[in-house]
CSV table of C-alpha atoms in Angstrom, one decimal:
chain,number,residue,atom,x,y,z
C,1,UNK,CA,-3.6,-25.6,-13.9
C,2,UNK,CA,-5.4,-22.3,-14.1
C,3,UNK,CA,-4.0,-19.0,-15.4
C,4,UNK,CA,-4.0,-16.3,-12.8
C,5,UNK,CA,-5.0,-12.9,-14.0
C,6,UNK,CA,-4.6,-9.7,-12.0
C,7,UNK,CA,-7.7,-7.5,-11.5
C,8,UNK,CA,-8.2,-4.4,-9.4
C,9,UNK,CA,-10.0,-6.5,-6.8
C,10,UNK,CA,-7.0,-8.9,-6.6
C,11,UNK,CA,-4.6,-6.0,-6.2
C,12,UNK,CA,-6.8,-4.4,-3.5
C,13,UNK,CA,-7.0,-7.7,-1.6
C,14,UNK,CA,-3.2,-8.3,-1.9
C,15,UNK,CA,-2.4,-4.8,-0.6
C,16,UNK,CA,-4.9,-5.2,2.3
C,17,UNK,CA,-3.5,-8.5,3.3
C,18,UNK,CA,0.1,-7.2,3.1
C,19,UNK,CA,-1.0,-4.3,5.3
C,20,UNK,CA,-1.9,-6.8,8.0
C,21,UNK,CA,-5.7,-6.7,7.5
C,22,UNK,CA,-7.6,-9.9,8.2
C,23,UNK,CA,-8.9,-12.0,5.3
C,24,UNK,CA,-12.4,-10.8,6.1
C,25,UNK,CA,-11.3,-7.1,6.1
C,26,UNK,CA,-9.3,-7.6,2.9
C,27,UNK,CA,-12.3,-9.2,1.2
C,28,UNK,CA,-14.6,-6.4,2.2
C,29,UNK,CA,-12.0,-3.8,1.0
C,30,UNK,CA,-11.7,-5.6,-2.4
C,31,UNK,CA,-15.5,-6.0,-2.7
C,32,UNK,CA,-15.4,-9.8,-2.8
C,33,UNK,CA,-16.4,-12.8,-0.7
C,34,UNK,CA,-14.0,-14.0,2.0
C,35,UNK,CA,-13.9,-17.4,0.5
C,36,UNK,CA,-12.4,-15.9,-2.6
C,37,UNK,CA,-9.4,-14.7,-0.6
C,38,UNK,CA,-8.8,-18.2,0.5
C,39,UNK,CA,-9.0,-19.4,-3.1
C,40,UNK,CA,-6.7,-16.7,-4.4
C,41,UNK,CA,-4.1,-17.5,-1.6
C,42,UNK,CA,-3.9,-21.0,-3.1
C,43,UNK,CA,-2.6,-19.4,-6.3
C,44,UNK,CA,1.2,-19.2,-6.2
C,45,UNK,CA,1.3,-15.9,-8.1
C,46,UNK,CA,-1.1,-14.2,-5.7
C,47,UNK,CA,0.5,-15.7,-2.6
C,48,UNK,CA,3.9,-14.6,-3.7
C,49,UNK,CA,2.7,-11.1,-4.4
C,50,UNK,CA,1.2,-10.8,-0.9
C,51,UNK,CA,4.5,-12.0,0.5
C,52,UNK,CA,6.5,-9.5,-1.6
C,53,UNK,CA,4.2,-6.6,-0.6
C,54,UNK,CA,4.3,-7.7,3.1
C,55,UNK,CA,8.1,-7.5,3.0
C,56,UNK,CA,8.0,-4.1,1.3
C,57,UNK,CA,5.6,-2.8,3.9
C,58,UNK,CA,7.8,-4.2,6.7
C,59,UNK,CA,10.8,-2.5,5.3
C,60,UNK,CA,9.0,0.8,4.9
C,61,UNK,CA,7.7,0.5,8.5
C,62,UNK,CA,11.2,-0.1,9.9
C,63,UNK,CA,12.5,2.8,7.9
C,64,UNK,CA,9.8,5.1,9.3
C,65,UNK,CA,10.7,3.9,12.9
C,66,UNK,CA,14.3,4.7,12.3
C,67,UNK,CA,13.5,8.2,11.1
C,68,UNK,CA,11.3,8.7,14.2
C,69,UNK,CA,14.1,7.4,16.5
C,70,UNK,CA,16.7,9.7,14.8
C,71,UNK,CA,14.4,12.7,15.4
C,72,UNK,CA,14.1,11.7,19.1
C,73,UNK,CA,17.8,11.3,19.5
C,74,UNK,CA,18.4,14.7,18.0
C,75,UNK,CA,16.0,16.2,20.4
C,76,UNK,CA,17.5,14.5,23.5
C,77,UNK,CA,20.5,16.8,23.5
C,78,UNK,CA,22.3,16.4,26.8
C,79,UNK,CA,20.5,13.3,28.1
C,80,UNK,CA,22.6,10.6,29.8
C,81,UNK,CA,23.2,7.3,28.1
C,82,UNK,CA,20.6,5.7,30.4
C,83,UNK,CA,18.0,8.3,29.4
C,84,UNK,CA,18.9,7.7,25.8
C,85,UNK,CA,18.5,3.9,26.1
C,86,UNK,CA,15.2,4.3,28.0
C,87,UNK,CA,13.8,6.6,25.4
C,88,UNK,CA,15.0,4.5,22.5
C,89,UNK,CA,13.2,1.4,24.1
C,90,UNK,CA,10.1,3.5,24.5
C,91,UNK,CA,10.3,4.7,20.9
C,92,UNK,CA,10.7,1.1,19.7
C,93,UNK,CA,7.6,0.0,21.7
C,94,UNK,CA,5.6,3.0,20.5
C,95,UNK,CA,6.5,2.5,16.8
C,96,UNK,CA,5.3,-1.1,16.7
C,97,UNK,CA,2.0,0.4,15.6
C,98,UNK,CA,1.3,3.5,13.5
C,99,UNK,CA,2.0,6.5,15.8
C,100,UNK,CA,2.0,10.0,14.4
C,101,UNK,CA,4.1,12.8,16.0
C,102,UNK,CA,6.1,10.3,18.1
C,103,UNK,CA,9.2,12.4,18.2
C,104,UNK,CA,7.3,15.4,19.5
C,105,UNK,CA,5.5,13.3,22.1
C,106,UNK,CA,8.7,11.8,23.4
C,107,UNK,CA,10.5,15.2,23.4
C,108,UNK,CA,7.6,16.6,25.4
C,109,UNK,CA,7.8,13.7,27.9
C,110,UNK,CA,11.6,14.3,28.2
C,111,UNK,CA,11.1,17.9,28.8
C,112,UNK,CA,8.5,17.2,31.5
C,113,UNK,CA,10.8,14.6,33.1
C,114,UNK,CA,13.7,17.1,33.1
C,115,UNK,CA,11.4,19.8,34.7
C,116,UNK,CA,10.3,17.3,37.3
C,117,UNK,CA,13.9,16.6,38.2
C,118,UNK,CA,14.8,20.3,38.6
């Protein structure tokens, strides 16, 4: 049984994998061969750290989505419940990836929609 030692390359690879990058992208980011990633993933300590970091990243992503949705809801003002539900569904679909200024984009779309209805 080998002793697993953390290095800066292992940390960079673990963060990249947890961030959803492929093994090839993670290896490139860590400055190592892709086969090394496969070998490290066989080490329980590395694999568990990637899992832990992935969970943390997922939690942070969900928290960011909720903040964006709360901003959208605050900007909706006098929207009907159907409008609110439609825009929340849209916000959820848009926040599945990294989207900047989501609340402003949705608020602009709502304003355009309201102007079109008037």
